[in-house]
Short mmCIF file of C-alpha atoms in Angstrom, two decimals:
data_model
loop_
_atom_site.label_atom_id
_atom_site.label_comp_id
_atom_site.label_asym_id
_atom_site.label_seq_id
_atom_site.Cartn_x
_atom_site.Cartn_y
_atom_site.Cartn_z
CA UNK A 1356 101.85 97.17 113.50
CA UNK A 1357 104.41 99.89 113.09
CA UNK A 1358 107.03 98.59 110.64
CA UNK A 1359 108.94 101.88 110.39
CA UNK A 1360 109.47 103.81 113.76
CA UNK A 1361 110.93 107.21 114.41
CA UNK A 1362 111.09 107.26 118.20
CA UNK A 1363 112.01 110.91 118.65
CA UNK A 1364 109.00 113.14 117.99
CA UNK A 1365 111.16 116.17 118.00
CA UNK A 1366 114.79 117.34 117.89
CA UNK A 1367 116.24 120.84 118.61
CA UNK A 1368 119.68 121.79 117.29
CA UNK A 1369 121.78 124.94 117.10
CA UNK A 1370 122.62 126.34 113.65
CA UNK A 1371 125.91 125.06 112.34
CA UNK A 1372 125.77 121.85 114.45
CA UNK A 1373 124.99 118.42 113.31
CA UNK A 1374 121.40 117.11 113.26
CA UNK A 1375 120.99 113.32 113.55
CA UNK A 1376 117.53 111.89 112.86
CA UNK A 1377 116.98 108.13 113.62
CA UNK A 1378 114.72 105.52 112.16
CA UNK A 1379 114.21 101.80 113.01
CA UNK A 1380 112.38 99.18 110.93
CA UNK A 1381 111.17 95.68 111.58
CA UNK A 1382 110.42 94.29 108.14
CA UNK A 1383 113.35 92.33 106.77
CA UNK A 1384 112.01 92.61 103.31
CA UNK A 1385 112.58 96.34 103.09
CA UNK A 1386 115.51 97.04 100.67
CA UNK A 1387 114.96 100.73 99.87
CA UNK A 1388 115.07 103.49 102.34
CA UNK A 1389 114.24 107.06 101.78
CA UNK A 1390 114.14 110.40 103.77
CA UNK A 1391 111.47 113.11 103.11
CA UNK A 1392 111.15 116.53 104.52
CA UNK A 1393 107.74 118.18 104.95
CA UNK A 1394 106.70 121.79 105.59
CA UNK A 1395 103.12 122.54 106.81
CA UNK A 1396 100.56 122.74 104.05
CA UNK A 1397 102.95 121.16 101.57
CA UNK A 1398 103.56 117.58 100.43
CA UNK A 1399 106.72 115.65 101.47
CA UNK A 1400 109.83 116.52 99.50
CA UNK A 1401 112.37 113.78 98.67
CA UNK A 1402 115.83 114.34 100.26
CA UNK A 1403 118.02 111.31 99.96
CA UNK A 1404 117.78 107.57 99.66
CA UNK A 1405 119.75 104.37 100.07
CA UNK A 1406 119.60 100.85 98.88
CA UNK A 1407 120.16 97.92 101.27
CA UNK A 1408 123.31 97.02 99.33
CA UNK A 1409 124.99 100.15 100.72
CA UNK A 1410 125.68 101.41 104.13
CA UNK A 1411 126.16 105.07 103.38
CA UNK A 1412 124.99 107.61 100.84
CA UNK A 1413 125.94 111.29 100.78
CA UNK A 1414 124.40 114.25 99.08
CA UNK A 1415 125.85 117.61 100.07
CA UNK A 1416 124.97 118.31 103.68
CA UNK A 1417 122.88 115.18 103.93
CA UNK A 1418 124.20 111.71 104.64
CA UNK A 1419 122.14 108.53 105.36
CA UNK A 1420 123.61 105.63 107.13
CA UNK A 1421 122.12 102.17 107.07
CA UNK A 1422 122.80 99.40 109.64
CA UNK A 1423 121.09 96.33 108.24
CA UNK A 1424 121.92 94.09 111.17
CA UNK A 1425 120.38 96.49 113.60
CA UNK A 1426 117.53 97.40 111.18
CA UNK A 1427 118.40 101.11 111.74
CA UNK A 1428 119.00 104.08 109.61
CA UNK A 1429 120.00 107.58 110.39
CA UNK A 1430 120.03 110.97 108.54
CA UNK A 1431 122.83 113.32 109.36
CA UNK A 1432 122.57 116.99 108.36
CA UNK A 1433 125.82 118.97 108.61
CA UNK A 1434 125.90 121.86 109.12
CA UNK A 1435 122.29 122.41 110.16
CA UNK A 1436 120.55 125.60 108.92
CA UNK A 1437 117.39 127.33 110.13
CA UNK A 1438 115.77 126.53 106.75
CA UNK A 1439 116.18 122.78 107.67
CA UNK A 1440 113.37 123.18 110.26
CA UNK A 1441 110.60 120.93 109.13
CA UNK A 1442 109.15 117.45 109.74
CA UNK A 1443 111.37 114.57 108.57
CA UNK A 1444 109.93 111.30 107.62
CA UNK A 1445 111.79 108.08 106.93
CA UNK A 1446 110.18 105.67 104.52
CA UNK A 1447 110.88 102.13 103.32
CA UNK A 1448 109.84 100.02 100.36
CA UNK A 1449 110.92 96.75 98.79
CA UNK A 1450 111.05 95.32 95.34
CA UNK A 1451 108.21 93.10 94.37
CA UNK A 1452 104.63 93.23 93.17
CA UNK A 1453 103.00 93.68 96.49
CA UNK A 1454 105.02 97.00 97.06
CA UNK A 1455 104.10 98.77 93.94
CA UNK A 1456 103.80 102.52 94.64
CA UNK A 1457 103.92 101.86 98.37
CA UNK A 1458 106.11 103.56 100.85
CA UNK A 1459 105.80 102.73 104.56
CA UNK A 1460 106.47 105.85 106.64
CA UNK A 1461 107.56 106.44 110.11
CA UNK A 1462 105.58 108.99 112.29
CA UNK A 1463 108.10 111.81 111.58
CA UNK A 1464 110.51 113.92 113.63
CA UNK A 1465 110.07 117.64 114.02
CA UNK A 1466 113.47 119.29 113.54
CA UNK A 1467 113.98 122.81 114.81
CA UNK A 1468 117.27 124.58 114.05
CA UNK A 1469 117.82 127.64 116.16
CA UNK A 1470 119.88 130.60 114.86
CA UNK B 833 108.73 120.94 84.68
CA UNK B 834 105.38 121.03 86.45
CA UNK B 835 105.01 119.18 89.72
CA UNK B 836 102.24 117.00 90.98
CA UNK B 837 98.99 118.97 91.09
CA UNK B 838 96.22 118.10 93.48
CA UNK B 839 92.78 119.72 93.40
CA UNK B 840 91.08 121.06 95.34
CA UNK B 841 93.41 122.15 98.12
CA UNK B 842 90.67 122.38 100.75
CA UNK B 843 87.27 120.71 101.05
CA UNK B 844 84.61 120.62 103.68
CA UNK B 845 81.96 117.85 103.48
CA UNK B 846 79.20 116.58 105.68
CA UNK B 847 78.97 113.10 107.06
CA UNK B 848 77.38 110.68 104.62
CA UNK B 849 78.32 112.65 101.59
CA UNK B 850 80.84 111.46 98.98
CA UNK B 851 83.97 113.33 97.65
CA UNK B 852 86.23 113.07 94.65
CA UNK B 853 89.83 114.35 94.72
CA UNK B 854 92.00 114.77 91.72
CA UNK B 855 95.69 114.28 91.01
CA UNK B 856 97.68 115.28 87.97
CA UNK B 857 101.04 113.58 87.88
CA UNK B 858 104.32 114.87 86.43
CA UNK B 859 104.35 114.57 82.69
CA UNK B 860 105.71 111.10 81.76
CA UNK B 861 104.99 109.54 85.19
CA UNK B 862 102.62 106.62 84.83
CA UNK B 863 102.32 105.55 88.50
CA UNK B 864 100.18 107.51 90.96
CA UNK B 865 99.91 106.53 94.63
CA UNK B 866 97.47 107.91 97.19
CA UNK B 867 98.13 108.39 100.95
CA UNK B 868 96.09 109.55 103.92
CA UNK B 869 97.84 111.60 106.60
CA UNK B 870 96.20 111.94 109.99
CA UNK B 871 97.74 113.02 113.38
CA UNK B 872 97.03 109.64 114.93
CA UNK B 873 97.97 107.17 112.05
CA UNK B 874 100.55 109.19 110.15
CA UNK B 875 100.95 108.60 106.48
CA UNK B 876 99.22 105.56 105.26
CA UNK B 877 99.18 104.02 101.77
CA UNK B 878 95.73 103.87 100.17
CA UNK B 879 96.40 102.47 96.65
CA UNK B 880 98.47 102.72 93.53
CA UNK B 881 97.60 102.96 89.85
CA UNK B 882 99.71 102.31 86.80
CA UNK B 883 98.47 102.52 83.26
CA UNK B 884 94.87 102.69 84.41
CA UNK B 885 95.16 99.58 86.56
CA UNK B 886 95.17 99.29 90.30
CA UNK B 887 98.27 97.31 91.20
CA UNK B 888 98.38 97.67 94.93
CA UNK B 889 95.98 98.54 97.75
CA UNK B 890 96.35 99.39 101.39
CA UNK B 891 94.13 98.34 104.35
CA UNK B 892 91.31 100.76 103.88
CA UNK B 893 87.54 99.97 103.56
CA UNK B 894 85.84 99.75 100.26
CA UNK B 895 84.47 103.23 100.67
CA UNK B 896 87.84 104.35 99.44
CA UNK B 897 88.22 103.85 95.72
CA UNK B 898 90.22 105.31 92.86
CA UNK B 899 90.79 105.28 89.19
CA UNK B 900 93.31 106.44 86.62
CA UNK B 901 92.79 107.85 83.18
CA UNK B 902 94.68 107.25 79.98
CA UNK B 903 96.61 110.47 80.51
CA UNK B 904 97.72 109.15 83.93
CA UNK B 905 95.55 111.58 85.92
CA UNK B 906 93.99 109.95 88.89
CA UNK B 907 91.01 110.46 91.04
CA UNK B 908 90.11 109.06 94.42
CA UNK B 909 86.63 108.81 95.78
CA UNK B 910 85.41 108.39 99.28
CA UNK B 911 81.72 107.46 99.72
CA UNK B 912 79.56 107.77 102.81
CA UNK B 913 81.99 110.06 104.48
CA UNK B 914 82.77 109.56 108.22
CA UNK B 915 84.23 112.10 110.74
CA UNK B 916 87.37 109.95 110.85
CA UNK B 917 88.03 110.49 107.13
CA UNK B 918 89.10 114.05 107.92
CA UNK B 919 92.72 114.09 106.84
CA UNK B 920 95.23 115.32 104.43
CA UNK B 921 95.14 113.27 101.22
CA UNK B 922 98.38 113.12 99.25
CA UNK B 923 99.18 111.71 95.85
CA UNK B 924 102.60 110.81 94.62
CA UNK B 925 103.67 110.10 91.12
CA UNK B 926 106.68 108.23 89.73
CA UNK B 927 107.83 106.72 86.53
CA UNK B 928 107.25 103.13 87.33
CA UNK B 929 106.13 102.87 90.90
CA UNK B 930 109.27 101.26 92.25
CA UNK B 931 112.77 102.38 93.09
CA UNK B 932 114.75 104.86 95.02
CA UNK B 933 113.73 108.45 95.32
CA UNK B 934 111.30 108.37 92.42
CA UNK B 935 108.21 109.49 94.26
CA UNK B 936 107.19 113.14 93.90
CA UNK B 937 104.31 114.30 96.14
CA UNK B 938 101.67 116.88 95.55
CA UNK B 939 100.72 119.49 98.16
CA UNK B 940 97.65 117.56 99.12
CA UNK B 941 93.97 118.04 99.66
CA UNK B 942 92.84 118.86 103.17
CA UNK B 943 89.45 117.18 103.69
CA UNK B 944 87.31 118.13 106.68
CA UNK B 945 84.21 116.14 107.43
CA UNK B 946 81.64 117.81 109.68
#
């Protein structure tokens, strides 16, 4: 039962262009959504997050959009840089005792930014 | 500010053995969560500890256990290792175990079971 899905295993983008990574979820209880970036042999690094009471959050080159009715979120990176090449995971959680410390992750999308 | 430290980084064990992995959280963080990452299953939640108490547990067999000490350092133990336990084990620390963006991950322990 995959509650968080990233349907694109990989994405290739030219430097300077926009990267759009997508994520779908099925659990209506989720109210926090996060994006993490992961390099090989390292742990995931937090990028940006959004609460279900918002539909957009920006931090520099990174913007996350949330469409609650479609249970869909996306991460936009503008402009993309070669150093952005990594695996990107979306993750979800919800308030409440049964979710303490627990993030539910998607399978990840490998982003490659070409110079 | 020191990050989350996991030791050892790499480990090779034989089927049937047991293993203990360690995680030192960021100073001041009281919540420690553990995850297993495999190519087939992705990142899956194992359990979470806060103030030495397990508050949450994922769908893993009882061979997987953990504990947390008074200084918030945490250990996880896997007994009777199986080949399928080969994975990257990650821990994450946070102040309270809930909320946005509060989870900081360590670099992981790569466990290989032969």
